Tab-separated table of C-alpha atoms in Angstrom:
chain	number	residue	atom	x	y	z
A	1	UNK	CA	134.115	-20.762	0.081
A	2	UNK	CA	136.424	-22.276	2.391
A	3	UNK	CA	138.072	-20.221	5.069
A	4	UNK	CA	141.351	-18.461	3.643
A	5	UNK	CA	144.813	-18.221	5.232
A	6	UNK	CA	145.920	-14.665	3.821
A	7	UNK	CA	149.554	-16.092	2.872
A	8	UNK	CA	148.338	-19.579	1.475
A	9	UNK	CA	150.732	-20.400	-1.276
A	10	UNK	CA	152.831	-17.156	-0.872
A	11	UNK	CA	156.397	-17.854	0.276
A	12	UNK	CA	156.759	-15.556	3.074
A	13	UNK	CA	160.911	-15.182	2.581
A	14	UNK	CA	160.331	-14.086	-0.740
A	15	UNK	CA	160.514	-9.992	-1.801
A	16	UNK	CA	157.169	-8.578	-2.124
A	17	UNK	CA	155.184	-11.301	0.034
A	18	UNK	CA	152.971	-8.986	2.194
A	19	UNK	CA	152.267	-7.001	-1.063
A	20	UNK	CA	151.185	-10.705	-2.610
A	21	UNK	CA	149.050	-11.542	0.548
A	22	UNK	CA	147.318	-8.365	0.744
A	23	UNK	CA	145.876	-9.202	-2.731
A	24	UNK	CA	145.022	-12.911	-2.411
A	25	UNK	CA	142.838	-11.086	0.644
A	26	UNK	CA	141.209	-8.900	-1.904
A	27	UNK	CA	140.775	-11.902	-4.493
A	28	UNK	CA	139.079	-13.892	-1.367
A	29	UNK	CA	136.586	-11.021	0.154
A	30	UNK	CA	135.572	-10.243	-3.884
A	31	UNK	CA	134.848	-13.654	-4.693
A	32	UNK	CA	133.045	-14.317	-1.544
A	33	UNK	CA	130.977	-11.337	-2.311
A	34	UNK	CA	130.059	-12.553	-5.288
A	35	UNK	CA	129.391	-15.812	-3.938
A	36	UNK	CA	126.812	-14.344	-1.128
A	37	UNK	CA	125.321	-12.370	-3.949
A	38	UNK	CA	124.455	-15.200	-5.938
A	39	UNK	CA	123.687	-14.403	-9.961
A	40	UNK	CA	125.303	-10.988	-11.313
A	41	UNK	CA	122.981	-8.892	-12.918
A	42	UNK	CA	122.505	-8.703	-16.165
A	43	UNK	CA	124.131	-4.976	-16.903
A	44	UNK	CA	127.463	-6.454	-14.752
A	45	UNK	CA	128.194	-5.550	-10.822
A	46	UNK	CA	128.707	-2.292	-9.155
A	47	UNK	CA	130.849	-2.040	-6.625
A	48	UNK	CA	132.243	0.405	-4.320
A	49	UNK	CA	135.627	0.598	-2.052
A	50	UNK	CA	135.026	2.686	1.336
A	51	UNK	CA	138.600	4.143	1.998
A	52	UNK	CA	140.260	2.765	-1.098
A	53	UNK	CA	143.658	4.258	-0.459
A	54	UNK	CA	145.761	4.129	-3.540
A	55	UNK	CA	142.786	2.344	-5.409
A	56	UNK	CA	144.944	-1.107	-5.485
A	57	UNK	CA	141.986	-3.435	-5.122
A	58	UNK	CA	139.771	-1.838	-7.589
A	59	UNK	CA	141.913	-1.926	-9.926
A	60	UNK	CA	143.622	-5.093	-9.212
A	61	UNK	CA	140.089	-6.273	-9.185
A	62	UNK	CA	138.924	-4.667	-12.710
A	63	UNK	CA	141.566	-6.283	-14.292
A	64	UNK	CA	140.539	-9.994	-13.351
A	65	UNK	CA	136.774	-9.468	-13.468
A	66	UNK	CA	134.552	-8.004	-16.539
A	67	UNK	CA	132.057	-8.605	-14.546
A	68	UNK	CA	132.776	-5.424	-12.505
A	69	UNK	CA	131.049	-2.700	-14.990
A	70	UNK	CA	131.758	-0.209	-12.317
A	71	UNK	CA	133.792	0.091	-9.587
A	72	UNK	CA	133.892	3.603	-7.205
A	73	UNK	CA	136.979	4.283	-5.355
A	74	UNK	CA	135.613	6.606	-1.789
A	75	UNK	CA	138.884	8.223	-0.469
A	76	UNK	CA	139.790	11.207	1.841
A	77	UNK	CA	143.389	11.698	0.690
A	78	UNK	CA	143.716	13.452	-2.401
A	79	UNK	CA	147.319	12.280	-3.069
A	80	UNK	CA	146.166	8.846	-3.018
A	81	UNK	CA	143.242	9.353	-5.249
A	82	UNK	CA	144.971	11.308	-7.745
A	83	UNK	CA	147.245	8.244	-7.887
A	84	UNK	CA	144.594	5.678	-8.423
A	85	UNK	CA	143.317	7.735	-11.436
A	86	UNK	CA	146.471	8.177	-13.008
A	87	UNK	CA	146.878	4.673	-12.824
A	88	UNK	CA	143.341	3.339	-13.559
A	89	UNK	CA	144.020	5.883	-16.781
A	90	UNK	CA	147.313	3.746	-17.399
A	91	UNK	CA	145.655	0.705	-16.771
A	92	UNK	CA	142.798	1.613	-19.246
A	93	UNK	CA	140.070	1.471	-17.002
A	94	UNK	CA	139.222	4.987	-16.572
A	95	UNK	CA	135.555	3.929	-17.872
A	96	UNK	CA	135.337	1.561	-15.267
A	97	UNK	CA	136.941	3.219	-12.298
A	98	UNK	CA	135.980	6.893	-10.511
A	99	UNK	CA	137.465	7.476	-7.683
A	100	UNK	CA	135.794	9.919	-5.412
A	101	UNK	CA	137.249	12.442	-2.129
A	102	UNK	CA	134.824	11.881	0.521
A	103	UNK	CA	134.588	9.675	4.043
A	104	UNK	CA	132.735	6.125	4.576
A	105	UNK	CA	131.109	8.090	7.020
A	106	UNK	CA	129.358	10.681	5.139
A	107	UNK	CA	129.168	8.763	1.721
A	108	UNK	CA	128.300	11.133	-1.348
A	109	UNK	CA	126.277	8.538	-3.099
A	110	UNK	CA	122.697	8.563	-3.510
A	111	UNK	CA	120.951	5.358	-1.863
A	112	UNK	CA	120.517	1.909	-3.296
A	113	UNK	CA	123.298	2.472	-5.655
A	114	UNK	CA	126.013	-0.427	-5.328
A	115	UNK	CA	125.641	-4.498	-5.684
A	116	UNK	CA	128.629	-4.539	-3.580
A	117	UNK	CA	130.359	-2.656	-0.591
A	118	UNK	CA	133.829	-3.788	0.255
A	119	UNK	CA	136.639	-2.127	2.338
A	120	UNK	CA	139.981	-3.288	2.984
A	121	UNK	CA	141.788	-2.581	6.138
A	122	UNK	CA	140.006	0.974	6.233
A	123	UNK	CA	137.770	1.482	8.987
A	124	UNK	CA	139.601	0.803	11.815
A	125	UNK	CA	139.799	4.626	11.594
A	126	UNK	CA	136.274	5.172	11.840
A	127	UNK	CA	134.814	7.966	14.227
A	128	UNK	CA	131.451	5.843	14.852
A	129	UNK	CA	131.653	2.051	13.181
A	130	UNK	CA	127.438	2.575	13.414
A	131	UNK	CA	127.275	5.353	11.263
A	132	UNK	CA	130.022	3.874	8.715
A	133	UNK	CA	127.945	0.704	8.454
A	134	UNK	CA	124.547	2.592	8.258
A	135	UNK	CA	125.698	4.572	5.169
A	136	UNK	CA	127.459	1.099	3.789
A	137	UNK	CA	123.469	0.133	4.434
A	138	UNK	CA	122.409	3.208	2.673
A	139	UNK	CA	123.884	3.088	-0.938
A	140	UNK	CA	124.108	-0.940	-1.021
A	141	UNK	CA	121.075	-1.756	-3.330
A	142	UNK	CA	118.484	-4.426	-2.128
A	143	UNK	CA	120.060	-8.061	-1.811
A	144	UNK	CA	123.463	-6.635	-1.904
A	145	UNK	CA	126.612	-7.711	-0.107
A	146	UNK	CA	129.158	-5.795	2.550
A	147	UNK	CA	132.020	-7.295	3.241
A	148	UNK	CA	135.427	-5.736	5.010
A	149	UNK	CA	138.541	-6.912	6.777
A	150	UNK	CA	139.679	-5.045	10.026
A	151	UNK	CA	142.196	-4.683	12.914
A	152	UNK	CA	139.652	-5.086	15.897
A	153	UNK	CA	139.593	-5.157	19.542
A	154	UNK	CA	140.680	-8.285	21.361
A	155	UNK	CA	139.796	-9.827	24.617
A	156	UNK	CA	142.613	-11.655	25.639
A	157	UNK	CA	143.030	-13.201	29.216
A	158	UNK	CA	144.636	-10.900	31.238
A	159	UNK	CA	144.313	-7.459	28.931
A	160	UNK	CA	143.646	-4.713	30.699
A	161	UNK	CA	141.237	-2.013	29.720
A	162	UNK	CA	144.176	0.215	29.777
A	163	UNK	CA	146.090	-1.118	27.618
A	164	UNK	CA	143.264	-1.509	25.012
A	165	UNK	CA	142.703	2.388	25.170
A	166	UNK	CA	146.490	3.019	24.882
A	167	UNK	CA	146.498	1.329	21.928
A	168	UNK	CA	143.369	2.852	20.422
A	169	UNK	CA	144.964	6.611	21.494
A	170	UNK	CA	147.830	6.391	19.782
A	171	UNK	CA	146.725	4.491	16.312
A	172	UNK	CA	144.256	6.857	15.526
A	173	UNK	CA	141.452	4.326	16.348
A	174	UNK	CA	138.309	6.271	17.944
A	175	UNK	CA	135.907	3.803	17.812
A	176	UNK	CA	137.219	-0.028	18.685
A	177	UNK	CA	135.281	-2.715	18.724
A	178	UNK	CA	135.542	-6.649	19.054
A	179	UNK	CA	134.436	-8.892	16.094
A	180	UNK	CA	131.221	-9.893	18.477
A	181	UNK	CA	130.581	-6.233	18.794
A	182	UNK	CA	131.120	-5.120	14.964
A	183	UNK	CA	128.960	-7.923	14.182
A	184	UNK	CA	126.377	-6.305	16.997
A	185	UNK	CA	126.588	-2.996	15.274
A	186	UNK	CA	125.918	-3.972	11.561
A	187	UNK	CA	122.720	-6.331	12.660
A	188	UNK	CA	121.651	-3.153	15.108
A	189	UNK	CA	121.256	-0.699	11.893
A	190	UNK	CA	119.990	-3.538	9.673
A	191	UNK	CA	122.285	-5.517	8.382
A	192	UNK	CA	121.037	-9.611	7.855
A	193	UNK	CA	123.324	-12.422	8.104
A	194	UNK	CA	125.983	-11.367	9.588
A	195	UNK	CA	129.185	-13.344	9.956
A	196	UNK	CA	132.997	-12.985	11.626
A	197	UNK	CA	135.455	-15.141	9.762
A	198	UNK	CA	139.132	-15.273	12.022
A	199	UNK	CA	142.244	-14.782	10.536
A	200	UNK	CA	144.357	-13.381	13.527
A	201	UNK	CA	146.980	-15.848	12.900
A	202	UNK	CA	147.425	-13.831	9.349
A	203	UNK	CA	147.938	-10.697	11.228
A	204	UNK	CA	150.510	-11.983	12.819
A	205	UNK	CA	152.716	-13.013	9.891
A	206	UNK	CA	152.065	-9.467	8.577
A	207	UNK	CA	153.277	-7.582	11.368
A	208	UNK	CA	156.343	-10.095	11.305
A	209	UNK	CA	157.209	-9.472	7.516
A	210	UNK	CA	157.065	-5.712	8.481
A	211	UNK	CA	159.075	-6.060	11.126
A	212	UNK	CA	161.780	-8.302	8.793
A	213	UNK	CA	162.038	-5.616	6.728
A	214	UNK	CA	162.521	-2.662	9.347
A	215	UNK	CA	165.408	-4.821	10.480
A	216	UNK	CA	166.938	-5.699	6.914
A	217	UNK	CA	167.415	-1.828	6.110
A	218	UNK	CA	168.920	-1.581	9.411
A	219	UNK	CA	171.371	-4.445	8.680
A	220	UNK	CA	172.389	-3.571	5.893
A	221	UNK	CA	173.616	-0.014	7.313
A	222	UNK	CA	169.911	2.183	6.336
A	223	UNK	CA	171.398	2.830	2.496
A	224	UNK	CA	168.916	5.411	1.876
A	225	UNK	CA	169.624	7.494	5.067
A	226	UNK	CA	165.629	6.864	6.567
A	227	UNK	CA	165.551	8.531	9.638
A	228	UNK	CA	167.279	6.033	12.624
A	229	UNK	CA	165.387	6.800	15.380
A	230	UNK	CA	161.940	6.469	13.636
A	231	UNK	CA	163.447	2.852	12.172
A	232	UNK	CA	164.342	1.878	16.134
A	233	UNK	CA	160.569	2.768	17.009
A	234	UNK	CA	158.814	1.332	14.181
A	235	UNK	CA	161.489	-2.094	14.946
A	236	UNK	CA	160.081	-2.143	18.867
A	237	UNK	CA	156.460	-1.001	17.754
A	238	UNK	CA	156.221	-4.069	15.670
A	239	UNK	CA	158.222	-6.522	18.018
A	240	UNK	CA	155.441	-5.383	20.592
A	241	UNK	CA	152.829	-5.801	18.331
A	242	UNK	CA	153.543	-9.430	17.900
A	243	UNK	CA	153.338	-9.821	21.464
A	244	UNK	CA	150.063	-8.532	21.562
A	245	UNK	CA	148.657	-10.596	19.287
A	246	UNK	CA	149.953	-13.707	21.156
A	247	UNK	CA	148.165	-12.044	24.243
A	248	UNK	CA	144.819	-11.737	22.564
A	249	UNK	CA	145.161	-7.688	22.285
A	250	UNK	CA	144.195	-8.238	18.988
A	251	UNK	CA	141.703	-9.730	16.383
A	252	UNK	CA	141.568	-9.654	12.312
A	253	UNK	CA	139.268	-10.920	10.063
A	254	UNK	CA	136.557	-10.029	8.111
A	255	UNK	CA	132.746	-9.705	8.385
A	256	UNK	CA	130.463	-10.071	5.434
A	257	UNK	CA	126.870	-9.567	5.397
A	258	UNK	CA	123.697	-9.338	3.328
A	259	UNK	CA	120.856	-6.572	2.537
A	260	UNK	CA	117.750	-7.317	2.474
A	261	UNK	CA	115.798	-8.021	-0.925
């Protein structure tokens, strides 16, 4: 499969592009999946999502592909997961689709149970990346495929150490680590074939369309009364960000890799 640009044939002026991009990236990390996986089994693929969120892939995901005959939704919020069942029930995929309240960390899944683990944006919140990709290790069945996208660690000319840890302090990120050194930690608790496929210059365009819209509520006078101040700091938040990918602060991209048979 060649090597995706997350906003290939999405018009990035038009409403509802990021939303658009952020699926084509979940239509691209399935199907290569698939791809590394080679035939589906007979009975049709399992597949879980480690911190699905609102459940938006699985179910986006369910839809296009029968060949899913399961897909497990692992979530810690239980707003969000009661909102990806009500909607998997809407969709009519509630046979197809649990969703689960539990961490990637501490998976509540017995071993060697999934054809596929996939996460989406998710881990970059991770306590110990080792641990999250030992227990993706865990419950992936023999010959299965993980594959997830991140926000990771950057090593920019001229980036300070400092400036990496204020960054990881006040995101939430405990446990930050460069593509080289993800890759490092999924071979180191057995892992095979593992693989970093860059798409910084995607991140990028993301954290511009956010900022876009920050600034259109503000033009147009912040109709539904969102809170100013927060709306100033997001706006420079986001203007920084963008510098700091341009300064190498920054990499995104995702890493696939194989169990063994």
């Amino acid at each position: 499969l060649h090597s995706p640009h997350r906003y290939q044939n999405v018009n990035i002026d038009e409403e509802g592009a990021y939303g658009k991009a952020s699926e084509q990236m979940t239509d691209y990390m399935f199907d290569l999946a698939t791809q590394l996986k080679g035939a589906a089994p007979e009975e049709g693929i399992s597949y879980v999502d480690l911190g699905s969120g609102t459940g938006a892939a699985a179910l986006r995901l369910c839809e296009k592909h029968s060949s899913i005959a399961k897909a497990t939704c692992l979530n810690l919020c239980d707003e969000q997961n009661a909102l990806a069942t009500s909607r998997a029930a809407d969709l009519g995929l509630s046979d197809r689709v649990t969703v689960v309240t539990g961490t990637y960390e501490e998976c509540p899944f017995d071993a060697d149970q999934f054809d596929v683990a996939f996460s989406q944006d998710a881990f970059v919140h991770a306590f110990s990346k080792k641990k999250t990709f030992s227990e993706a290790l865990r419950i992936t069945k023999a010959g299965g495929v993980f594959i997830f996208c991140d926000l990771m660690c950057g090593s920019g000319e001229g980036v300070s150490d400092e400036e990496l840890q204020t960054f990881a302090a006040t995101n939430m990120v405990n446990d930050w680590l460069s593509p080289e050194e993800n890759v490092k930690a999924c071979e180191e608790v057995g892992w095979k074939e593992v693989k970093f496929v860059d798409l910084t210059a995607d991140i990028r365009i993301s954290f511009q369309l956010m900022l876009r819209k920050v600034e259109k509520i503000l033009d147009a006078g912040n109709p539904d009364n969102i809170d100013e101040k927060l709306l100033e700091g997001y706006k420079s938040n986001l203007a920084n960000r963008i510098k700091q990918v341009d300064r190498g602060v920054f990499k995104w991209g995702v890493v696939h890799a194989k169990k063994s048979d």
